PDB file of C-alpha atoms in Angstrom:
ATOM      1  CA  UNK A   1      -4.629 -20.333   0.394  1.00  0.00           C
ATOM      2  CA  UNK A   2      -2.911 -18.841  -2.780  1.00  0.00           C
ATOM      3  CA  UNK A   3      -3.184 -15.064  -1.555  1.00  0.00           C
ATOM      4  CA  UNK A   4      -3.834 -13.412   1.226  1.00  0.00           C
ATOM      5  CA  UNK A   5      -7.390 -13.168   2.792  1.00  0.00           C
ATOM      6  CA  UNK A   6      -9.120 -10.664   4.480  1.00  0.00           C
ATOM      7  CA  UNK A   7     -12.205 -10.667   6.822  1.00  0.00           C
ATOM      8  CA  UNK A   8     -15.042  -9.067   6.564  1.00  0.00           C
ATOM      9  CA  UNK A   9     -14.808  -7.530   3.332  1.00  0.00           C
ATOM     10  CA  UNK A  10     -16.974  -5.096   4.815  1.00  0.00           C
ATOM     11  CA  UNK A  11     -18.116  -4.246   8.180  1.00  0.00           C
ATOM     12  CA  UNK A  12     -20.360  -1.653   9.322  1.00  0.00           C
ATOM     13  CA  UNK A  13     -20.763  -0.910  13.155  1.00  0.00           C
ATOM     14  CA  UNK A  14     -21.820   1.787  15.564  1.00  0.00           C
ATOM     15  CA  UNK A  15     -19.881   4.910  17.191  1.00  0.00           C
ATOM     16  CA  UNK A  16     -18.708   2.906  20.203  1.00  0.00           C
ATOM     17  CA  UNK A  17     -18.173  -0.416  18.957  1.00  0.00           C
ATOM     18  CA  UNK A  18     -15.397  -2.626  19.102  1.00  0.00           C
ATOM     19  CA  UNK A  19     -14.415  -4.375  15.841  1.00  0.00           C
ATOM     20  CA  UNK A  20     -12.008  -6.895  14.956  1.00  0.00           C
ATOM     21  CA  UNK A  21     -10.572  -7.522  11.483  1.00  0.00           C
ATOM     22  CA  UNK A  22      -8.732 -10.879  10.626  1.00  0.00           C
ATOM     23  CA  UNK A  23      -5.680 -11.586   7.868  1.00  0.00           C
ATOM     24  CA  UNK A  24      -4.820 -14.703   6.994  1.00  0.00           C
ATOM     25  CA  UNK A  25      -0.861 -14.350   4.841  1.00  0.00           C
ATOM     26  CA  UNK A  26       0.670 -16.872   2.464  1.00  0.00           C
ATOM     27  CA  UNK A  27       1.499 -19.830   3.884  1.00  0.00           C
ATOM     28  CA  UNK A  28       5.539 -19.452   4.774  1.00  0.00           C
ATOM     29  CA  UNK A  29       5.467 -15.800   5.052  1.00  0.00           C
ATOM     30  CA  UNK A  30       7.381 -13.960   7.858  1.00  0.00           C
ATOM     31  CA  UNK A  31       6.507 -10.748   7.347  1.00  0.00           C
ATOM     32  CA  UNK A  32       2.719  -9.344   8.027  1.00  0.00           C
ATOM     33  CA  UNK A  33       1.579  -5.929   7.755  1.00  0.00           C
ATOM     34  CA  UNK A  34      -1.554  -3.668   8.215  1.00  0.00           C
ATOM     35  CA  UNK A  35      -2.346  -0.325   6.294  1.00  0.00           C
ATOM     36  CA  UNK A  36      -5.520   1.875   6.458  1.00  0.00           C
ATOM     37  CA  UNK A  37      -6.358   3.545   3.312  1.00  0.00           C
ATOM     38  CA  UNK A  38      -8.862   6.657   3.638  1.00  0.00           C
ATOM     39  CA  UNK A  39      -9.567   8.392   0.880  1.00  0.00           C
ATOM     40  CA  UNK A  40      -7.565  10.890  -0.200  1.00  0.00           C
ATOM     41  CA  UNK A  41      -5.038   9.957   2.378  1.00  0.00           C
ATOM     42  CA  UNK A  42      -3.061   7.190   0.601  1.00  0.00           C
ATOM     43  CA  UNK A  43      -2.003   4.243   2.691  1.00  0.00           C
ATOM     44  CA  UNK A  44      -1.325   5.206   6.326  1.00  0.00           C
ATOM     45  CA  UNK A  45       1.250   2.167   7.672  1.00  0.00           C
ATOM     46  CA  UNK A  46      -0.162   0.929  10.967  1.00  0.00           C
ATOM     47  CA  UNK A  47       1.777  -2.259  12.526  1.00  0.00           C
ATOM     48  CA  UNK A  48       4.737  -4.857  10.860  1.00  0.00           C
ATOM     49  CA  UNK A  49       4.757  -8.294  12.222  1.00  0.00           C
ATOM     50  CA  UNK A  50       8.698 -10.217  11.638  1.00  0.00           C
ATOM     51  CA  UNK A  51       9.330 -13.493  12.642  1.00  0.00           C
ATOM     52  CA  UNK A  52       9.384 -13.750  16.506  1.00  0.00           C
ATOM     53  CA  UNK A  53      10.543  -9.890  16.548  1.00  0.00           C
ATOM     54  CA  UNK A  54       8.796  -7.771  18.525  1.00  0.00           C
ATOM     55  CA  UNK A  55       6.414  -5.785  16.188  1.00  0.00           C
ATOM     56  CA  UNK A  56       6.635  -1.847  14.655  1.00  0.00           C
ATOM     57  CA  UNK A  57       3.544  -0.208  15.958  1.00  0.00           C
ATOM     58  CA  UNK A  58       5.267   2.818  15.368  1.00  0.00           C
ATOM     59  CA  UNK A  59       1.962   3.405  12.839  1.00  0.00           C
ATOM     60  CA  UNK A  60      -1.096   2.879  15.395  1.00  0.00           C
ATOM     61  CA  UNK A  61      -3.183   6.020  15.623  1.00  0.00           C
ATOM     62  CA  UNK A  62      -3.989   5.786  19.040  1.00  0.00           C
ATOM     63  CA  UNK A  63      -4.113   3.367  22.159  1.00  0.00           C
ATOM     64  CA  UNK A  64      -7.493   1.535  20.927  1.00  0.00           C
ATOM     65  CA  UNK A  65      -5.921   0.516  18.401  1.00  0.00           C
ATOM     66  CA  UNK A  66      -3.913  -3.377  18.565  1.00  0.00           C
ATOM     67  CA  UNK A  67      -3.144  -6.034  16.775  1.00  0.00           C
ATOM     68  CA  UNK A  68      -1.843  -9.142  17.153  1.00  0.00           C
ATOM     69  CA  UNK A  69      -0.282 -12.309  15.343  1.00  0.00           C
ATOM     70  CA  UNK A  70      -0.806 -15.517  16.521  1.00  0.00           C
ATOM     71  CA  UNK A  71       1.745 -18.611  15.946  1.00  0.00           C
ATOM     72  CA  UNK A  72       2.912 -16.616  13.415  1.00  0.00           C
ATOM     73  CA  UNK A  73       0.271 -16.675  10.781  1.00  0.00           C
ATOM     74  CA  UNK A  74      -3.090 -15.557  11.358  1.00  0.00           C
ATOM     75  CA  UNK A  75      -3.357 -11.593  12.352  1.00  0.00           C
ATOM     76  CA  UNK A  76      -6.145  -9.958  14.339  1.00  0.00           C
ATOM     77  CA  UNK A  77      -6.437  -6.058  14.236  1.00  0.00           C
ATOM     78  CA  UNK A  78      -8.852  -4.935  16.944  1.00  0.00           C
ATOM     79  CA  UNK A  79     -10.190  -1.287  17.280  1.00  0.00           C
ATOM     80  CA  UNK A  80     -12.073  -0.455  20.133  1.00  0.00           C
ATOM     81  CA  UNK A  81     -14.494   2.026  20.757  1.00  0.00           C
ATOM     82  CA  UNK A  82     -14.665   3.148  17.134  1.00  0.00           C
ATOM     83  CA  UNK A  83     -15.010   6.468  16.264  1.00  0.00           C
ATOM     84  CA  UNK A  84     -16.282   7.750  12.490  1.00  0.00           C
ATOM     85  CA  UNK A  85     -12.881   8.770  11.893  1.00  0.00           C
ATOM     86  CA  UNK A  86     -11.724   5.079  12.014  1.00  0.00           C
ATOM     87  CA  UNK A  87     -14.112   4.682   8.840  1.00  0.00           C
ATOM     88  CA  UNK A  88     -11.524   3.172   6.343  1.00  0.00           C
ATOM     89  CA  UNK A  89     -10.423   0.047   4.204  1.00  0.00           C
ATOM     90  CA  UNK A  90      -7.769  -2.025   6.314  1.00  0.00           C
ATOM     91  CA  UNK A  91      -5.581  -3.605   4.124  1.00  0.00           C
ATOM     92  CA  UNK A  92      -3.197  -6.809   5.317  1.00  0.00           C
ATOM     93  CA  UNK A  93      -0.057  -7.805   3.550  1.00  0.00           C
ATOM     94  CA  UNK A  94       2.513 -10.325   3.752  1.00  0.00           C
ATOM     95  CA  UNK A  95       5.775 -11.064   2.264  1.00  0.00           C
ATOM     96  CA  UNK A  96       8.625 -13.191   2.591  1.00  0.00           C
ATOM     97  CA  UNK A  97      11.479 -10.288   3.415  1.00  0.00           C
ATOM     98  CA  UNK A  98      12.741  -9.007   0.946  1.00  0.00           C
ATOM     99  CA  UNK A  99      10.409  -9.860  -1.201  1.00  0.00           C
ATOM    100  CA  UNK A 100       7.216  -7.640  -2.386  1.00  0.00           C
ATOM    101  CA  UNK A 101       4.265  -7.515  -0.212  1.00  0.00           C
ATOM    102  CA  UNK A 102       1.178  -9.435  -1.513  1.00  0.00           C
ATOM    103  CA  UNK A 103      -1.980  -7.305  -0.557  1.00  0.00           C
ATOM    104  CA  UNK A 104      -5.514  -8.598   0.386  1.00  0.00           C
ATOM    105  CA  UNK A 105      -8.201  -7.069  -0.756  1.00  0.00           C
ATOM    106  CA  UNK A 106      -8.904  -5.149   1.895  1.00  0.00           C
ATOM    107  CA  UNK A 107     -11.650  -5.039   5.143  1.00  0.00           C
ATOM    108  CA  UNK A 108     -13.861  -1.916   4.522  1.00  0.00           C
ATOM    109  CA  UNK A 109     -15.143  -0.607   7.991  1.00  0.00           C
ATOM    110  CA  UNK A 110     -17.250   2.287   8.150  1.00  0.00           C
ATOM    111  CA  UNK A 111     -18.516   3.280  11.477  1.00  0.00           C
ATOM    112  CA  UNK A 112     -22.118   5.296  11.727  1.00  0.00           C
TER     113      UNK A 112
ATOM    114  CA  UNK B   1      13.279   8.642   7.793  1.00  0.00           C
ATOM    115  CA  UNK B   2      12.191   7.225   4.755  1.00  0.00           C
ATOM    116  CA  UNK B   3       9.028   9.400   2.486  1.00  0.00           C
ATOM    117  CA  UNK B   4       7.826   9.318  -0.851  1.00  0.00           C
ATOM    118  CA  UNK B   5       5.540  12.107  -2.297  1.00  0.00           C
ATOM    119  CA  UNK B   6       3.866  11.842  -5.131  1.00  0.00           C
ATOM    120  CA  UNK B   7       3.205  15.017  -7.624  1.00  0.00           C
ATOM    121  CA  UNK B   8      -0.505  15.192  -8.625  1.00  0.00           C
ATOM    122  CA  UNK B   9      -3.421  13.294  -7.064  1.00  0.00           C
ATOM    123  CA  UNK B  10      -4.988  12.964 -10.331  1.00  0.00           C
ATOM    124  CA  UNK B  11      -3.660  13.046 -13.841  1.00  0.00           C
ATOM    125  CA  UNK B  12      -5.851  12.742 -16.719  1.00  0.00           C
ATOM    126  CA  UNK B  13      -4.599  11.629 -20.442  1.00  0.00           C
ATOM    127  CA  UNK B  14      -5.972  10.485 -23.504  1.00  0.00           C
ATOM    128  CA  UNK B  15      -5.912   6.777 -24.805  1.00  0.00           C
ATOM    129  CA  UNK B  16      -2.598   6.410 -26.362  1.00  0.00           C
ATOM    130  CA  UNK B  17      -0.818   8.983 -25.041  1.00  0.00           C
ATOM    131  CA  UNK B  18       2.196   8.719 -22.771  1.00  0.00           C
ATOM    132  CA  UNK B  19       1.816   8.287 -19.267  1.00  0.00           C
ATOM    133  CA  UNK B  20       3.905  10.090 -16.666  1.00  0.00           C
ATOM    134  CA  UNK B  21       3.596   9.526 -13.078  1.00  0.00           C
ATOM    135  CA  UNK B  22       5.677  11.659 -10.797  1.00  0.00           C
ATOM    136  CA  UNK B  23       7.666  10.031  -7.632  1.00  0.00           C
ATOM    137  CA  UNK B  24      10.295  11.891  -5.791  1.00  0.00           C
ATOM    138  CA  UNK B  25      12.074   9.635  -2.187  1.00  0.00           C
ATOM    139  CA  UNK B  26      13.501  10.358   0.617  1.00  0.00           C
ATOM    140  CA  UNK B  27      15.740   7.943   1.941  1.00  0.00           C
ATOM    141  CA  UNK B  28      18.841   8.198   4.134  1.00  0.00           C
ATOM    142  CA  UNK B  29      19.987   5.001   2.869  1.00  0.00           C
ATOM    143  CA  UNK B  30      20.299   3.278  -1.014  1.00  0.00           C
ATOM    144  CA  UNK B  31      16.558   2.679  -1.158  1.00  0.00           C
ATOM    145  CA  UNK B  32      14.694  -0.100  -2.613  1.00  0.00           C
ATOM    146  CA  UNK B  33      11.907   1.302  -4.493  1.00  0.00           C
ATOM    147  CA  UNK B  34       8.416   0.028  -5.735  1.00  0.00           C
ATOM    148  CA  UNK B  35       5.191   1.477  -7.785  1.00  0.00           C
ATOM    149  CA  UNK B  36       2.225  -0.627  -6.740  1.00  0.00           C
ATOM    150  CA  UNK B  37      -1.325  -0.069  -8.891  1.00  0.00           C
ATOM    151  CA  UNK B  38      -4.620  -0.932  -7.133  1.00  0.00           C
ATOM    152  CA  UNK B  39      -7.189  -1.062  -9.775  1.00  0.00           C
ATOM    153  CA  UNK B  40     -11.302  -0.270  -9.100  1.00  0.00           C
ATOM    154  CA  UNK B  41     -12.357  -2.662  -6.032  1.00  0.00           C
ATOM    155  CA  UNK B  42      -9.223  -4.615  -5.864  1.00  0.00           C
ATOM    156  CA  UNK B  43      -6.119  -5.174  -3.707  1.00  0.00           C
ATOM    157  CA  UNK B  44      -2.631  -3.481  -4.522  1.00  0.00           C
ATOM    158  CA  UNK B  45      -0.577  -5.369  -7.177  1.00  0.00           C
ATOM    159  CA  UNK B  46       3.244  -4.693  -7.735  1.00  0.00           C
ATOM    160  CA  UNK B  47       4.235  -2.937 -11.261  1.00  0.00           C
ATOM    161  CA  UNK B  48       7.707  -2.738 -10.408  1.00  0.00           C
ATOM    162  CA  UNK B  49      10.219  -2.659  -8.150  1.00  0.00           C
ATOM    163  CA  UNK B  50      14.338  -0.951  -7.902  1.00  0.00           C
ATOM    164  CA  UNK B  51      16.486  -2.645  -5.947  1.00  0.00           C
ATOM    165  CA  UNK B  52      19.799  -0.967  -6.651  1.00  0.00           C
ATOM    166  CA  UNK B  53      20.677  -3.455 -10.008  1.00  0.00           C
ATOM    167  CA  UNK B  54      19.510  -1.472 -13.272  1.00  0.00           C
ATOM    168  CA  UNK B  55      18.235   1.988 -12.529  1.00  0.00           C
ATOM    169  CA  UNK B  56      15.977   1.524 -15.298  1.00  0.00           C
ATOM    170  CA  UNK B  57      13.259  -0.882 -14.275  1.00  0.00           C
ATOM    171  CA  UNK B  58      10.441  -2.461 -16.660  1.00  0.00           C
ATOM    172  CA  UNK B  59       7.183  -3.975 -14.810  1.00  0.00           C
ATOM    173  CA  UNK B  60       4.304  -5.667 -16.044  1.00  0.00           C
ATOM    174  CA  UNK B  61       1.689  -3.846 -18.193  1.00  0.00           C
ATOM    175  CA  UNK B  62       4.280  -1.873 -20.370  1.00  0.00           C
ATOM    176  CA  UNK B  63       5.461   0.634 -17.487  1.00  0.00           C
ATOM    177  CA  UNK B  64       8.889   1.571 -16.614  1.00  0.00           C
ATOM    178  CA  UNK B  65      10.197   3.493 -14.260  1.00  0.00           C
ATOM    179  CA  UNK B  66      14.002   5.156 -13.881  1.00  0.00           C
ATOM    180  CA  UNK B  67      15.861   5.652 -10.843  1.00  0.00           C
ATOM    181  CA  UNK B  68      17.247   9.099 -10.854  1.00  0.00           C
ATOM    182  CA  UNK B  69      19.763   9.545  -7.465  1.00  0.00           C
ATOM    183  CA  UNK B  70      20.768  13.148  -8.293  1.00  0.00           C
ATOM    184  CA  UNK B  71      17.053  14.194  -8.923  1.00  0.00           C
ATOM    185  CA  UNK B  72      15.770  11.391  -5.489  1.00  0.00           C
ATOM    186  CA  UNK B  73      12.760  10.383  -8.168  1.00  0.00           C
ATOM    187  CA  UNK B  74      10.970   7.227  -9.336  1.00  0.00           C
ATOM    188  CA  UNK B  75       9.088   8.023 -12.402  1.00  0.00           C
ATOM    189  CA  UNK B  76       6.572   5.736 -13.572  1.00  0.00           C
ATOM    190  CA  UNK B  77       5.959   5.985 -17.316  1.00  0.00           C
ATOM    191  CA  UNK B  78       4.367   3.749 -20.399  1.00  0.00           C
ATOM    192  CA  UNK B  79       4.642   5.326 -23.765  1.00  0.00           C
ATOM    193  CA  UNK B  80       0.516   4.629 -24.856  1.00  0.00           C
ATOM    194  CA  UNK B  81      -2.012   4.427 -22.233  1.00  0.00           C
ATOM    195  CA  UNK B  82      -4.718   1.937 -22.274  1.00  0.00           C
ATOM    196  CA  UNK B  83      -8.201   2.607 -21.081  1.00  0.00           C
ATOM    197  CA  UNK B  84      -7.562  -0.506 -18.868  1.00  0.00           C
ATOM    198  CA  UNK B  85      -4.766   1.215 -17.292  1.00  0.00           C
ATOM    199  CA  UNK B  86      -7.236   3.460 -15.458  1.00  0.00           C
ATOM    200  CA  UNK B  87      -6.692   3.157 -11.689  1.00  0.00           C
ATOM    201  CA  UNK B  88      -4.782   4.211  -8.450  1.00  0.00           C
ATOM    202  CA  UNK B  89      -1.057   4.168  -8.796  1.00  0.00           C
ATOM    203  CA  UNK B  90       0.996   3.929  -5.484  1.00  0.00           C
ATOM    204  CA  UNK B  91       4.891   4.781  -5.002  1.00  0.00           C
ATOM    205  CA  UNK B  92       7.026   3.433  -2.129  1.00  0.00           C
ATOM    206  CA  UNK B  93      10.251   3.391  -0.473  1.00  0.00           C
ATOM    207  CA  UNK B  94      11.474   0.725   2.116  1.00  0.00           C
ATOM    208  CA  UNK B  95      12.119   2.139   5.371  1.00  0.00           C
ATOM    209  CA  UNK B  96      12.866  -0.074   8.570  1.00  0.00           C
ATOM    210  CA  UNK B  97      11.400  -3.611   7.257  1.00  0.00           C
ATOM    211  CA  UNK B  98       7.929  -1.860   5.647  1.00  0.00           C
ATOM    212  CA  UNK B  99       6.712   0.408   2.751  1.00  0.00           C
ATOM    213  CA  UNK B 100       6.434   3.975   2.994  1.00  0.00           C
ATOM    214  CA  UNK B 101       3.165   4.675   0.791  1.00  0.00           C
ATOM    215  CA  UNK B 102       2.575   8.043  -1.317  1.00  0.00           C
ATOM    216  CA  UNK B 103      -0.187   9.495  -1.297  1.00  0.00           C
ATOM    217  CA  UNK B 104      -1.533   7.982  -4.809  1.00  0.00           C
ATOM    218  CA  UNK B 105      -2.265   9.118  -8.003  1.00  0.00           C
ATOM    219  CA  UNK B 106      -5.676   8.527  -9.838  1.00  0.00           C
ATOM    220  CA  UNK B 107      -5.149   8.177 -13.560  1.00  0.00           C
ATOM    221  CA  UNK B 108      -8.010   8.429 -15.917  1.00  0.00           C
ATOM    222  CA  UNK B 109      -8.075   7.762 -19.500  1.00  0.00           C
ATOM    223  CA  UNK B 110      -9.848   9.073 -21.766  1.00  0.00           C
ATOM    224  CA  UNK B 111     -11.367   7.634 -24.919  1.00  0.00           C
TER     225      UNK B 111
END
């Protein structure tokens, strides 16, 4: 596609749930990255995906947090038993390095 | 490590008057630098981006921003604001292959 895609746009799930949010980069980009954004909090850097490198998680929150990147492209961020405070938009971005990162528009998650 | 903070959570003008976004860096390296705007219900976009050529940088919109070493800062400035420029305005500084966010700044303008 001609920008990066995010899905759900919006997902709402119970305390104790696991969810599982999905970016799809520009086709021939290396680089993928996830971001929470919370309000008032800015964007909080979670997890960089580079070539065949072994990914930066240095970002996760916590151990139910993952993500992963399969044949390069596709991303999956999974976040098991959610809490409230994981209530957030996710956003995914891509890039070819060192070029700017394209943003989707974002999965909003709120957890009841 | 790499940090960007950004003076003022919200700043308010009035339509047509200059617009002055604050951006200081940490960095233990040259840093590239960026100001990213994510307007109501959208995705981040790029305004512009410093990547050690001219320290004065012009983006899209009619912002600038100036690279200042001795002060670390990133200013992010147009000389008349638009009501469409209303929105969240993000500063960052590459750090280990990613962007270090800021906390954002809201700006509203008023008519």
């Amino acid at each position: 596609g001609a920008g990066v895609s995010q899905s759900p746009s919006n997902k709402v799930t119970e305390k104790g749930k696991d969810v599982e949010l999905r970016c799809d980069p520009i086709s021939g980009h290396t680089a993928l990255y996830w971001y929470r954004q919370s309000l008032g909090q800015g964007l909080e850097f979670l997890i960089y995906f580079q070539g065949n490198s072994a990914p930066d998680k240095s970002g996760l929150p916590s151990d139910r947090f993952s993500a992963e990147r399969t044949g390069g492209s596709v991303s999956t961020l999974t976040i098991q038993r959610t809490q409230q405070e994981d209530s957030a938009v996710y956003l995914c971005a891509s890039s070819f390095p060192p070029g700017e990162l394209f943003f989707g528009e974002g999965s909003r998650l709120t957890v009841l | 490590a790499q940090s960007v903070t950004q003076l003022g959570s919200h700043v308010s003008v009035s339509e047509g008057a200059l617009v002055l976004l604050r951006c200081n860096y940490s960095s233990s390296v040259p840093p590239y630098l960026f100001w990213y705007v994510q307007y109501p219900n959208q995705g981040l976009q790029l305004l512009l981006k410093y990547t050690s050529a001219a320290t004065l940088v012009k983006g899209i919109n009619g912002f600038e921003a100036e690279f200042k070493k001795s002060e670390t800062s990133f200013h992010l400035t147009k000389p008349s604001a638009h009501m469409s420029d209303a929105a969240e305005y993000f500063c960052a500084v590459s750090g280990g292959g990613k962007l270090i966010f800021g906390q954002g700044t809201e700006l509203s303008v008023k008519p």
